[in-house]
Coordinates of C-alpha atoms in Angstrom, one line a residue:
M1 CA 7.7 -8.4 -47.6
R2 CA 9.0 -6.8 -44.1
D3 CA 7.4 -3.4 -43.3
R4 CA 10.8 -1.1 -43.2
E5 CA 11.8 0.2 -40.2
P6 CA 9.9 3.5 -38.7
Q7 CA 12.6 6.8 -40.0
L8 CA 11.8 8.9 -37.4
K9 CA 12.2 12.4 -37.2
I10 CA 14.2 13.2 -33.2
T11 CA 14.5 16.7 -31.6
Q12 CA 15.8 16.3 -28.2
E13 CA 16.0 18.8 -25.4
E14 CA 18.8 19.0 -23.2
V15 CA 18.4 16.7 -19.9
V16 CA 17.2 18.9 -17.2
D17 CA 15.8 17.5 -13.7
N18 CA 17.1 14.2 -14.9
Q19 CA 14.7 13.8 -17.4
T20 CA 14.4 15.0 -21.7
T21 CA 12.1 15.6 -23.8
L22 CA 11.8 14.4 -27.6
R23 CA 9.8 15.6 -30.4
I24 CA 9.0 12.9 -32.7
E25 CA 7.7 13.0 -36.3
L26 CA 6.9 10.2 -38.6
E27 CA 7.0 9.8 -42.3
E28 CA 4.1 9.4 -44.1
A29 CA 5.8 6.2 -45.6
D30 CA 6.2 4.8 -42.4
L31 CA 2.3 5.0 -41.4
N32 CA 1.6 2.1 -43.8
P33 CA 1.8 -1.0 -41.4
Y34 CA 0.0 0.9 -38.8
L35 CA -2.8 1.8 -41.0
D36 CA -3.1 -2.1 -42.1
Q37 CA -3.1 -2.8 -38.6
G38 CA -5.9 -0.3 -37.8
Y39 CA -8.0 -1.3 -40.9
R40 CA -7.7 -5.3 -39.9
R41 CA -9.4 -4.3 -36.5
L42 CA -12.1 -2.2 -38.2
A43 CA -13.2 -4.3 -41.3
P44 CA -14.9 -7.0 -39.4
Q45 CA -16.9 -4.6 -37.9
I46 CA -17.8 -3.0 -41.3
S47 CA -20.8 -3.5 -44.1
L48 CA -21.2 -1.4 -47.4
P49 CA -23.2 -2.4 -50.2
G50 CA -21.3 -4.4 -52.7
F51 CA -19.1 -6.1 -50.3
R52 CA -19.5 -8.8 -47.7
K53 CA -19.1 -8.1 -44.1
G54 CA -15.3 -7.5 -43.1
K55 CA -14.1 -8.0 -46.8
V56 CA -14.2 -4.3 -47.4
P57 CA -10.6 -3.0 -49.1
R58 CA -8.7 -0.9 -47.2
H59 CA -8.8 2.1 -49.5
I60 CA -12.9 2.2 -49.4
V61 CA -12.4 2.5 -45.7
E62 CA -10.2 4.5 -45.1
G63 CA -12.1 6.9 -47.3
F64 CA -15.3 6.2 -45.8
M65 CA -14.1 6.5 -41.9
G66 CA -11.2 8.4 -42.4
R67 CA -7.2 8.0 -41.6
E68 CA -7.5 9.1 -38.3
S69 CA -10.0 6.7 -37.6
L70 CA -7.7 3.9 -38.8
L71 CA -4.6 5.5 -36.6
N72 CA -6.9 5.9 -33.4
E73 CA -7.5 1.8 -33.6
V74 CA -3.7 1.3 -33.1
L75 CA -2.7 4.6 -31.2
D76 CA -1.5 3.4 -27.7
N77 CA 0.6 0.5 -29.5
M78 CA 2.1 2.8 -32.5
V79 CA 3.6 5.5 -29.9
F80 CA 4.8 3.2 -27.7
E81 CA 6.8 1.4 -30.7
V82 CA 8.0 4.8 -32.0
T83 CA 8.7 6.2 -28.2
S84 CA 11.0 3.0 -27.6
K85 CA 12.7 2.6 -30.5
A86 CA 13.6 6.8 -30.3
I87 CA 14.6 5.8 -27.0
E88 CA 16.8 3.3 -28.5
E89 CA 18.2 5.4 -31.3
Q90 CA 18.9 8.5 -29.2
E91 CA 20.9 5.8 -26.5
I92 CA 18.8 7.2 -23.9
D93 CA 19.1 5.2 -20.1
S94 CA 15.5 5.8 -19.6
A95 CA 13.3 4.5 -16.4
G96 CA 9.9 4.0 -16.2
V97 CA 6.9 5.5 -18.5
P98 CA 7.5 8.4 -20.7
K99 CA 4.9 11.2 -21.1
I100 CA 2.8 11.4 -24.3
E101 CA 1.9 15.0 -24.9
D102 CA 0.8 17.3 -28.3
L103 CA 0.0 14.3 -30.0
E104 CA -1.1 15.5 -33.5
L105 CA -2.1 12.9 -36.5
D106 CA -1.5 15.4 -39.7
P107 CA 1.3 14.5 -39.4
V108 CA 2.1 12.0 -37.2
S109 CA 3.7 13.7 -34.5
F110 CA 4.0 13.9 -30.5
T111 CA 6.3 15.0 -27.5
A112 CA 7.4 12.2 -25.2
T113 CA 9.0 13.1 -21.5
I114 CA 11.6 10.6 -21.0
A115 CA 13.0 10.0 -17.2
L116 CA 16.6 9.6 -17.0
R117 CA 17.6 6.5 -15.0
P118 CA 17.9 8.3 -11.1
E119 CA 21.8 9.0 -10.2
V120 CA 22.2 7.3 -6.9
E121 CA 24.7 8.1 -3.7
L122 CA 24.4 5.9 -1.2
G123 CA 25.6 6.5 2.3
D124 CA 28.2 3.9 4.1
Y125 CA 25.1 1.6 4.1
K126 CA 27.3 -1.5 5.5
A127 CA 27.8 0.5 8.3
I128 CA 23.9 0.9 9.2
R129 CA 23.3 -0.3 12.6
V130 CA 19.5 -0.2 14.3
P131 CA 19.6 -1.9 17.7
Y132 CA 17.5 -5.0 18.0
E133 CA 15.2 -5.3 21.3
A134 CA 12.7 -7.7 21.4
E135 CA 9.2 -7.4 22.5
E136 CA 8.5 -9.0 26.5
V137 CA 5.2 -10.8 26.4
T138 CA 4.8 -9.7 29.9
D139 CA 1.4 -12.0 32.5
E140 CA -0.5 -8.5 31.7
L141 CA -0.4 -9.0 28.1
V142 CA -1.4 -12.7 28.1
S143 CA -4.0 -11.8 30.8
K144 CA -5.6 -9.3 28.3
R145 CA -5.2 -11.7 25.2
I146 CA -7.8 -14.0 27.1
D147 CA -9.9 -11.5 28.2
N148 CA -10.3 -11.0 24.9
I149 CA -11.0 -14.3 24.1
R150 CA -13.6 -14.6 26.9
E151 CA -15.2 -10.8 26.0
S152 CA -15.6 -12.8 22.3
L153 CA -17.9 -15.7 23.9
G154 CA -19.7 -13.7 26.4
T155 CA -23.3 -13.2 26.5
W156 CA -24.8 -9.5 26.4
E157 CA -27.8 -9.8 29.5
T158 CA -30.8 -6.5 30.2
V159 CA -29.9 -4.4 33.0
E160 CA -31.8 -2.0 34.8
R161 CA -29.7 0.3 35.8
A162 CA -28.0 4.0 34.0
P163 CA -25.6 2.8 31.3
Q164 CA -21.7 2.7 31.9
M165 CA -18.7 2.4 29.9
G166 CA -18.4 -1.1 27.6
D167 CA -22.6 -1.4 27.9
L168 CA -24.5 -2.2 24.7
L169 CA -27.6 0.3 24.5
N170 CA -30.6 0.0 22.1
L171 CA -31.7 4.0 21.6
D172 CA -33.6 6.6 19.7
A173 CA -31.0 9.6 18.9
R174 CA -31.3 12.3 16.7
G175 CA -28.0 15.1 16.2
E176 CA -28.5 18.7 15.1
I177 CA -25.4 21.1 14.0
E178 CA -27.3 24.7 13.9
G179 CA -30.5 23.5 13.4
E180 CA -29.8 20.7 10.3
E181 CA -29.8 17.3 11.1
F182 CA -26.6 15.5 10.5
W183 CA -27.2 12.4 12.0
S184 CA -29.9 9.9 13.8
R185 CA -30.9 6.5 14.9
E186 CA -34.1 5.0 15.2
D187 CA -34.0 1.3 17.5
G188 CA -30.4 1.8 17.0
V189 CA -27.4 -0.2 18.9
L190 CA -24.2 1.5 20.3
Y191 CA -21.7 0.3 22.2
L192 CA -20.1 2.1 24.8
D193 CA -16.1 2.6 24.1
E194 CA -13.9 4.4 26.0
E195 CA -12.1 5.1 22.4
G196 CA -15.5 5.2 20.9
S197 CA -16.3 8.5 18.5
V198 CA -19.5 7.8 17.2
P199 CA -21.8 10.0 16.2
V200 CA -19.0 12.3 17.8
T201 CA -16.0 12.6 20.1
G202 CA -17.9 12.5 23.7
F203 CA -21.1 11.1 22.4
P204 CA -20.2 7.3 24.4
Q205 CA -18.8 9.3 27.5
A206 CA -22.5 11.6 27.5
M207 CA -24.6 8.5 27.5
V208 CA -23.3 7.4 31.1
G209 CA -25.7 7.8 33.7
I210 CA -28.5 8.8 31.6
E211 CA -32.2 7.6 32.6
P212 CA -33.3 4.7 30.5
G213 CA -37.2 5.4 29.4
Q214 CA -36.4 9.4 29.9
E215 CA -36.2 11.7 26.7
T216 CA -32.6 13.4 27.1
D217 CA -31.0 16.6 25.7
L218 CA -27.6 17.5 25.4
T219 CA -25.1 19.7 23.7
L220 CA -21.4 18.4 23.0
S221 CA -18.5 20.6 21.3
I222 CA -16.6 18.6 18.7
P223 CA -12.9 18.9 18.5
E224 CA -11.2 21.1 15.9
D225 CA -9.2 17.7 14.8
F226 CA -12.3 15.8 14.4
R227 CA -12.4 13.3 11.0
D228 CA -15.0 14.8 9.5
A229 CA -13.8 17.9 8.7
S230 CA -17.2 19.7 7.9
I231 CA -18.3 19.5 11.2
A232 CA -14.6 20.2 13.3
G233 CA -15.2 22.6 16.1
K234 CA -18.7 22.7 15.8
E235 CA -21.0 22.3 18.8
A236 CA -23.7 19.8 18.1
S237 CA -27.3 19.4 19.8
F238 CA -28.9 15.7 20.8
T239 CA -31.9 14.5 22.0
V240 CA -31.2 10.9 23.5
T241 CA -34.0 8.1 24.6
V242 CA -32.0 5.1 25.9
K243 CA -34.8 2.5 25.5
E244 CA -32.8 -0.9 27.1
V245 CA -29.3 -1.5 28.6
R246 CA -26.8 -4.2 28.0
E247 CA -24.0 -5.4 29.8
R248 CA -21.8 -8.4 28.5
S249 CA -22.0 -10.8 30.8
L250 CA -18.2 -13.3 30.9
P251 CA -17.3 -17.0 31.2
E252 CA -15.5 -17.8 34.5
L253 CA -11.9 -18.5 33.9
N254 CA -10.9 -22.0 35.1
D255 CA -9.8 -24.9 33.7
E256 CA -13.4 -25.2 32.5
F257 CA -13.2 -22.5 30.7
A258 CA -10.4 -23.6 28.7
Q259 CA -11.2 -27.2 28.0
G260 CA -14.4 -25.6 26.9
L261 CA -12.4 -23.5 23.9
P262 CA -12.4 -24.9 20.2
D263 CA -8.6 -26.2 20.5
G264 CA -9.7 -28.5 24.1
Y265 CA -6.9 -27.1 26.3
E266 CA -5.7 -29.3 29.3
N267 CA -6.8 -26.9 31.4
L268 CA -6.2 -22.9 32.5
E269 CA -2.0 -23.4 32.9
A270 CA -1.6 -24.5 29.6
L271 CA -3.8 -21.9 27.4
Q272 CA -1.6 -19.5 28.9
N273 CA 1.2 -21.0 27.9
A274 CA -0.5 -21.5 24.3
V275 CA -1.6 -17.8 24.6
R276 CA 2.1 -16.6 25.4
E277 CA 3.8 -18.6 22.8
G278 CA 1.6 -17.8 20.1
M279 CA 2.2 -13.6 20.9
T280 CA 6.0 -14.3 21.3
T281 CA 5.9 -16.2 17.8
D282 CA 3.4 -12.7 16.7
A283 CA 5.5 -10.0 18.1
E284 CA 9.2 -12.0 16.7
A285 CA 7.1 -11.4 13.3
R286 CA 6.3 -7.7 13.8
L287 CA 9.5 -7.3 15.3
E288 CA 11.4 -8.2 12.4
Q289 CA 8.9 -6.4 10.1
E290 CA 9.8 -3.4 12.0
Y291 CA 13.1 -4.0 12.1
E292 CA 13.3 -4.1 8.4
T293 CA 11.6 -1.4 7.5
E294 CA 13.4 1.1 9.8
V295 CA 17.2 -0.5 8.6
V296 CA 15.5 0.1 4.5
Q297 CA 14.4 3.6 6.0
T298 CA 17.9 4.3 7.4
L299 CA 19.7 2.8 3.7
I300 CA 16.8 5.8 2.2
D301 CA 17.3 8.8 4.3
E302 CA 21.0 8.9 4.1
A303 CA 21.2 8.2 0.3
T304 CA 20.9 11.0 -2.7
I305 CA 18.9 10.4 -5.0
T306 CA 17.4 12.7 -7.9
I307 CA 14.1 11.9 -8.9
P308 CA 12.9 12.7 -12.6
P309 CA 9.7 15.1 -12.2
V310 CA 8.0 12.8 -14.7
M311 CA 8.6 9.6 -12.8
L312 CA 7.2 11.0 -9.4
E313 CA 4.3 12.4 -11.5
N314 CA 3.8 8.9 -13.0
E315 CA 4.3 7.0 -9.4
T316 CA 2.0 9.6 -7.6
N317 CA -1.0 8.7 -10.6
R318 CA 0.0 5.0 -9.9
V319 CA -1.0 5.7 -6.0
L320 CA -4.1 7.9 -6.5
N321 CA -5.0 5.3 -9.1
T322 CA -5.0 2.5 -6.8
Q323 CA -7.0 4.5 -4.1
E324 CA -9.8 5.3 -6.5
Q325 CA -10.0 1.1 -7.7
F326 CA -9.9 0.6 -3.9
L327 CA -12.8 2.8 -3.3
E328 CA -14.9 1.9 -6.4
R329 CA -14.8 -1.8 -4.9
A330 CA -16.0 -0.5 -1.9
N331 CA -18.5 1.2 -3.2
I332 CA -17.5 4.5 -1.6
R333 CA -17.5 7.9 -2.9
R334 CA -13.6 9.6 -2.8
D335 CA -15.5 13.0 -1.1
D336 CA -17.1 11.0 1.3
Y337 CA -13.8 9.0 2.1
L338 CA -11.9 12.1 2.0
R339 CA -14.4 13.7 4.7
S340 CA -14.2 10.6 6.6
I341 CA -10.2 11.3 7.0
G342 CA -10.5 14.9 7.8
K343 CA -8.2 15.8 4.2
T344 CA -8.5 18.1 1.1
E345 CA -8.4 16.9 -2.2
E346 CA -5.2 19.0 -2.2
E347 CA -3.1 17.0 1.5
A348 CA -4.6 13.5 -0.4
E349 CA -2.5 14.4 -3.5
Q350 CA 0.2 15.4 -1.8
E351 CA 0.4 12.4 0.9
A352 CA 0.3 10.1 -2.3
E353 CA 3.2 12.1 -4.0
E354 CA 5.2 11.6 -0.6
E355 CA 4.4 8.3 -0.8
A356 CA 5.6 7.9 -4.4
D357 CA 8.8 9.6 -3.5
Q358 CA 9.4 7.0 -0.8
R359 CA 8.7 4.3 -3.3
I360 CA 11.0 5.3 -6.0
R361 CA 13.7 5.9 -3.6
R362 CA 13.5 2.6 -1.8
T363 CA 13.1 0.8 -5.2
F364 CA 16.7 2.2 -6.7
A365 CA 18.1 2.9 -3.6
L366 CA 17.9 -1.1 -2.8
D367 CA 18.6 -1.8 -6.9
K368 CA 21.7 0.4 -5.9
V369 CA 23.0 -1.7 -3.3
S370 CA 21.9 -4.9 -5.1
E371 CA 24.3 -3.9 -7.9
L372 CA 26.9 -3.3 -5.6
E373 CA 26.5 -6.4 -4.0
N374 CA 26.4 -8.6 -7.0
I375 CA 23.3 -9.9 -6.1
E376 CA 22.0 -12.3 -8.5
V377 CA 18.9 -14.9 -8.8
S378 CA 19.2 -18.0 -10.3
E379 CA 16.1 -19.2 -12.6
Q380 CA 16.2 -22.3 -9.8
E381 CA 15.3 -19.8 -7.4
I382 CA 13.0 -18.3 -9.3
D383 CA 11.3 -21.6 -10.4
E384 CA 11.2 -22.7 -6.6
R385 CA 9.5 -19.6 -5.4
F386 CA 7.0 -19.5 -8.5
N387 CA 5.9 -23.6 -7.5
E388 CA 5.4 -22.1 -3.8
M389 CA 3.0 -19.6 -5.1
Y390 CA 0.9 -21.2 -7.6
A391 CA 1.4 -25.0 -6.8
G392 CA -1.2 -26.9 -8.0
Q393 CA -3.2 -24.1 -10.6
R394 CA -3.0 -24.5 -14.4
M395 CA -2.5 -21.2 -16.4
R396 CA -1.2 -21.2 -19.9
R397 CA 2.5 -20.3 -21.6
Q398 CA 1.9 -16.8 -21.6
E399 CA 0.0 -16.3 -18.4
R400 CA 2.6 -18.3 -16.6
R401 CA 5.7 -16.1 -18.2
S402 CA 3.8 -12.8 -17.1
R403 CA 3.4 -14.3 -13.8
R404 CA 7.4 -15.2 -13.5
E405 CA 8.7 -12.4 -14.8
P406 CA 8.1 -10.3 -11.6
L407 CA 9.2 -12.8 -9.3
S408 CA 13.1 -12.3 -10.4
D409 CA 12.9 -8.5 -9.0
M410 CA 10.9 -9.4 -5.8
L411 CA 13.5 -12.1 -5.1
K412 CA 16.3 -10.0 -5.5
Y413 CA 14.8 -7.0 -2.9
E414 CA 14.2 -9.3 -0.5
K415 CA 18.0 -11.2 -0.5
T416 CA 19.3 -7.2 -0.7
V417 CA 17.0 -6.3 2.5
A418 CA 18.1 -9.8 4.1
L419 CA 22.0 -8.7 3.6
L420 CA 21.1 -4.5 4.9
V421 CA 19.5 -6.3 8.3
E422 CA 21.9 -9.2 8.8
T423 CA 24.4 -6.1 8.6
A424 CA 22.4 -4.0 10.8
K425 CA 22.4 -6.6 13.5
S426 CA 25.8 -7.5 13.7
D427 CA 28.7 -5.7 15.3
P428 CA 31.1 -3.1 13.8
E429 CA 33.5 -6.0 13.4
G430 CA 31.2 -8.1 11.3
Q431 CA 29.8 -10.7 14.2
T432 CA 26.1 -10.9 13.7
A433 CA 24.1 -10.9 17.5
E434 CA 24.1 -15.1 16.9
E435 CA 28.0 -15.3 16.3
Q436 CA 29.5 -12.7 19.5
P437 CA 30.8 -14.9 22.4
E438 CA 29.0 -14.6 26.0
S439 CA 30.8 -12.7 28.8
N440 CA 33.0 -15.1 31.1
P441 CA 32.2 -13.9 34.9
Q442 CA 35.5 -15.7 35.2
D443 CA 37.9 -13.8 32.5
V444 CA 35.6 -10.7 34.4
Q445 CA 36.9 -11.3 37.4
T446 CA 40.8 -12.0 36.1
Q447 CA 40.6 -8.9 33.7
E448 CA 39.5 -6.8 37.1
G449 CA 42.5 -8.4 39.2
D450 CA 44.9 -7.7 36.2
A451 CA 43.4 -4.0 36.7
Q452 CA 43.9 -3.9 40.3
D453 CA 47.6 -5.6 39.9
D454 CA 48.1 -2.8 37.8
E455 CA 47.6 -0.3 40.1

């Protein structure tokens, strides 16, 4: 016999800020299916005299461990199912995950704050036009890229002179602030980079001209905007002994250099052409990404979207949780991370909320465009993308289904963005840059002649 559908007592508050709150209570008789689920999870772990392990009847387990113990085993699933049913009964057009509060088990009741689907009013998205200007790959840029290759193949050779920018130093150093040591290196290595700021801004520059082998004292003022807020704006005293100075020796730039590279170019000119081609491809890809971002941002900026506070809170928590997981994997303490970027916890949370706000606006603005433009994704398109992404991988049916489901939204997003980009590149009459006819000098002269005749 099937369990009956839960009979819920629901009290709904009025909609405020595009969200509503439900107070939900279950009748005692409706708890049986969930108590059974909790019992089945706990039973295999329980041993009592006179019963085989896992065979203790439910009423004895419930009496021994308490009714709440059984419910706690299935609490998340129960609240999810009951909330979903309440949303359906109240005919709420919800979006996102409800916020559950005030949970009680005797009787079972709780409050669910539910975000309604954001109301979206788009601007004239078909009128969005963004200049598309290709980045020129100059001879200077090509030369810089080749110089980088030379530097990567260079060797470090000891020199008998004072340090210069670009050198690699071996040194002993100690830094103090207000009498407390905050940084030290024994037989350490330091690269003198104009953009460097280790241990503080200005330290690499201060190494230039120091006499090797002699202990040198120096004082530096740390900028107010230094990344480590705990020492920003303070004075640091350093004691430094430069033990060795090494300069980079670069290979000569000629045909032999080009031929000796892994790809074995015929000569220097062939290397330059290959570098230019690669940089042009990279520049085009970068431009496309930046252009796409600017077009979508224009769409968002011109749209009016009412975001429910509970939806923003949930997405902000998701952003912060993602950050926390990254820091854990990298074995970095959060307070150390915040200190390194010069931000307080409150500032970091504010940034996370701003990012969450943009994510939500982007999602629903694009969703509205796809709705208005009737953009759809076929099963064949999903299959093709799935096969591209997971070619040759064996997976169970459930895993296959779970990986396949998000592809529909992803492909719809891509199609919608592609439509917006195509429109943004076109002229007001709807022609794309590729479709616009080139000016004919003879036509221009004819038009000028006609104008003179009119005079």
